[in-house]
Amino acid sequence: QNYKHKILVWVSSDASNGKNGSNNKKKKHKNDKFDRKRNEAAVLRGLPSIYVYLGDLNRYKGDLVAAELSYSDASKLAPGTGNPYNQLGVVAQLKESKMNCMILYWYIRSIMVAHVPSTRSNLEALFNSNRQSLKDYSRTADNGPPIFGAIPKNKE
């Protein structure tokens, strides 16, 4: 929210009008207020993308907590776009979370609000990973906890 306020102040300041802080007085026009509001609206439309890009940069640096916060901010500013949710799923997967339900949640939410091409491939990778984990687990089932639906072996 602090960034949003700073950007809006910048948009409505002389810097956004190309004055670079000079004291030149500009004649007021009736469209000045409209132009300022249009500039503010354009900046607000672009903020979610900026937050996603910041999240990407943090993710590339390996700072998954900062990336997650940036993606979360983007999703709050533009809940109708799918990319922030897809990126939250990517971060959850990078955290090597055993909470596959959270990863799945973010990808499904991404698909539900908008078509994000990478979400489908991310979901396929998640399902393939889960399938492989289940295969690996079933091979070692005798050494671990029971598998759902498995018939217990009689120990004699």
Short mmCIF file of C-alpha atoms in Angstrom, two decimals:
data_model
loop_
_atom_site.label_atom_id
_atom_site.label_comp_id
_atom_site.label_asym_id
_atom_site.label_seq_id
_atom_site.Cartn_x
_atom_site.Cartn_y
_atom_site.Cartn_z
CA GLN A 1 0.00 0.00 0.00
CA ASN A 2 2.90 2.35 0.70
CA TYR A 3 4.22 1.87 -2.85
CA LYS A 4 0.79 2.53 -4.26
CA HIS A 5 0.58 5.84 -2.40
CA LYS A 6 4.09 6.91 -3.46
CA ILE A 7 3.40 6.13 -7.10
CA LEU A 8 0.11 8.03 -7.04
CA VAL A 9 1.88 11.04 -5.49
CA TRP A 10 4.53 10.84 -8.20
CA VAL A 11 1.91 10.61 -10.95
CA SER A 12 0.15 13.73 -9.70
CA SER A 13 3.40 15.66 -9.15
CA ASP A 14 5.35 17.85 -11.56
CA ALA A 15 7.72 14.96 -12.34
CA SER A 16 4.97 13.13 -14.18
CA ASN A 17 4.28 16.24 -16.27
CA GLY A 18 7.88 16.48 -17.45
CA LYS A 19 8.77 19.54 -15.38
CA ASN A 20 11.50 17.77 -13.39
CA GLY A 21 10.96 20.02 -10.40
CA SER A 22 11.18 23.36 -12.22
CA ASN A 23 9.09 26.25 -11.04
CA ASN A 24 7.45 26.86 -14.43
CA LYS A 25 3.81 27.64 -13.84
CA LYS A 26 1.57 25.81 -16.25
CA LYS A 27 -1.72 27.33 -17.22
CA LYS A 28 -4.56 25.32 -15.73
CA HIS A 29 -6.79 23.60 -18.23
CA LYS A 30 -10.14 22.01 -17.59
CA ASN A 31 -8.70 18.65 -18.73
CA ASP A 32 -5.83 18.67 -16.17
CA LYS A 33 -7.91 16.89 -13.54
CA PHE A 34 -9.09 14.35 -16.12
CA ASP A 35 -5.51 13.73 -17.30
CA ARG A 36 -4.31 13.22 -13.73
CA LYS A 37 -7.10 10.73 -13.04
CA ARG A 38 -6.37 8.93 -16.30
CA ASN A 39 -2.66 8.74 -15.36
CA GLU A 40 -3.54 7.42 -11.91
CA ALA A 41 -5.82 4.79 -13.43
CA ALA A 42 -3.08 3.70 -15.82
CA VAL A 43 -0.58 3.38 -12.98
CA LEU A 44 -3.04 1.40 -10.88
CA ARG A 45 -3.65 -0.98 -13.80
CA GLY A 46 0.09 -1.51 -14.10
CA LEU A 47 0.83 -2.05 -10.39
CA PRO A 48 -0.11 -5.75 -10.33
CA SER A 49 2.35 -6.42 -13.16
CA ILE A 50 5.05 -4.49 -11.32
CA TYR A 51 4.45 -6.61 -8.21
CA VAL A 52 4.64 -9.80 -10.30
CA TYR A 53 7.93 -8.62 -11.83
CA LEU A 54 9.28 -7.80 -8.36
CA GLY A 55 8.21 -11.25 -7.22
CA ASP A 56 10.00 -12.81 -10.18
CA LEU A 57 13.20 -10.90 -9.37
CA ASN A 58 13.02 -12.00 -5.73
CA ARG A 59 12.35 -15.59 -6.80
CA TYR A 60 15.39 -15.53 -9.10
CA LYS A 61 17.47 -14.26 -6.16
CA GLY A 62 16.18 -17.14 -4.07
CA ASP A 63 14.21 -14.94 -1.67
CA LEU A 64 10.99 -16.95 -1.74
CA VAL A 65 9.40 -15.09 1.18
CA ALA A 66 9.74 -11.71 -0.57
CA ALA A 67 8.56 -13.28 -3.85
CA GLU A 68 5.50 -14.70 -2.15
CA LEU A 69 4.67 -11.30 -0.61
CA SER A 70 5.00 -9.55 -3.99
CA TYR A 71 2.79 -12.11 -5.73
CA SER A 72 0.28 -11.86 -2.89
CA ASP A 73 0.19 -8.05 -3.24
CA ALA A 74 -0.37 -8.44 -6.99
CA SER A 75 -3.25 -10.84 -6.38
CA LYS A 76 -4.87 -8.36 -3.98
CA LEU A 77 -4.60 -5.51 -6.46
CA ALA A 78 -5.91 -7.59 -9.38
CA PRO A 79 -7.85 -10.59 -8.09
CA GLY A 80 -9.26 -11.23 -11.56
CA THR A 81 -5.88 -12.05 -13.11
CA GLY A 82 -4.43 -15.53 -12.93
CA ASN A 83 -0.71 -14.88 -13.15
CA PRO A 84 -0.13 -13.93 -9.46
CA TYR A 85 -1.87 -17.15 -8.37
CA ASN A 86 0.18 -19.22 -10.80
CA GLN A 87 3.35 -17.64 -9.43
CA LEU A 88 2.25 -18.36 -5.85
CA GLY A 89 1.94 -22.00 -6.91
CA VAL A 90 5.44 -21.91 -8.36
CA VAL A 91 6.81 -20.50 -5.08
CA ALA A 92 4.96 -23.16 -3.08
CA GLN A 93 6.48 -25.81 -5.32
CA LEU A 94 9.97 -24.30 -4.97
CA LYS A 95 9.62 -24.40 -1.20
CA GLU A 96 9.45 -28.18 -1.68
CA SER A 97 6.26 -28.09 0.24
CA LYS A 98 4.77 -31.38 1.27
CA MET A 99 1.51 -29.46 1.13
CA ASN A 100 0.66 -30.38 -2.45
CA CYS A 101 -2.88 -29.26 -1.71
CA MET A 102 -1.61 -25.65 -1.43
CA ILE A 103 0.26 -25.90 -4.70
CA LEU A 104 -2.83 -27.34 -6.34
CA TYR A 105 -4.99 -24.61 -4.78
CA TRP A 106 -2.91 -21.80 -6.33
CA TYR A 107 -2.85 -23.42 -9.77
CA ILE A 108 -6.59 -24.12 -9.76
CA ARG A 109 -7.30 -20.58 -8.59
CA SER A 110 -5.17 -19.28 -11.46
CA ILE A 111 -7.15 -21.33 -13.96
CA MET A 112 -10.48 -20.27 -12.46
CA VAL A 113 -9.88 -16.52 -12.85
CA ALA A 114 -7.99 -16.35 -16.15
CA HIS A 115 -6.20 -18.37 -18.78
CA VAL A 116 -2.50 -18.44 -17.93
CA PRO A 117 -0.71 -20.74 -20.41
CA SER A 118 2.00 -21.85 -17.98
CA THR A 119 -0.54 -22.96 -15.35
CA ARG A 120 -1.57 -26.01 -17.36
CA SER A 121 2.02 -27.23 -17.74
CA ASN A 122 2.67 -26.50 -14.05
CA LEU A 123 -0.38 -28.57 -13.09
CA GLU A 124 0.75 -31.42 -15.33
CA ALA A 125 4.19 -31.35 -13.71
CA LEU A 126 2.58 -31.39 -10.25
CA PHE A 127 0.37 -34.36 -11.13
CA ASN A 128 3.28 -36.24 -12.70
CA SER A 129 5.38 -35.59 -9.59
CA ASN A 130 2.55 -36.83 -7.36
CA ARG A 131 2.06 -39.90 -9.55
CA GLN A 132 5.76 -40.74 -9.27
CA SER A 133 5.74 -40.16 -5.51
CA LEU A 134 2.80 -42.54 -5.14
CA LYS A 135 4.59 -45.18 -7.20
CA ASP A 136 7.73 -44.79 -5.11
CA TYR A 137 5.71 -44.88 -1.91
CA SER A 138 3.80 -48.00 -2.93
CA ARG A 139 7.08 -49.82 -3.50
CA THR A 140 8.12 -49.09 0.07
CA ALA A 141 4.66 -49.48 1.64
CA ASP A 142 5.78 -52.41 3.80
CA ASN A 143 8.24 -50.11 5.57
CA GLY A 144 5.93 -47.14 6.01
CA PRO A 145 2.45 -46.22 7.10
CA PRO A 146 -0.55 -47.90 5.45
CA ILE A 147 -1.73 -46.74 2.04
CA PHE A 148 -5.34 -45.63 1.65
CA GLY A 149 -7.37 -48.44 0.17
CA ALA A 150 -4.61 -51.02 0.64
CA ILE A 151 -5.51 -54.34 2.17
CA PRO A 152 -3.29 -55.01 5.19
CA LYS A 153 -1.08 -58.08 4.93
CA ASN A 154 -1.44 -60.79 7.54
CA LYS A 155 1.70 -60.98 9.62
CA GLU A 156 2.26 -64.56 10.73
#
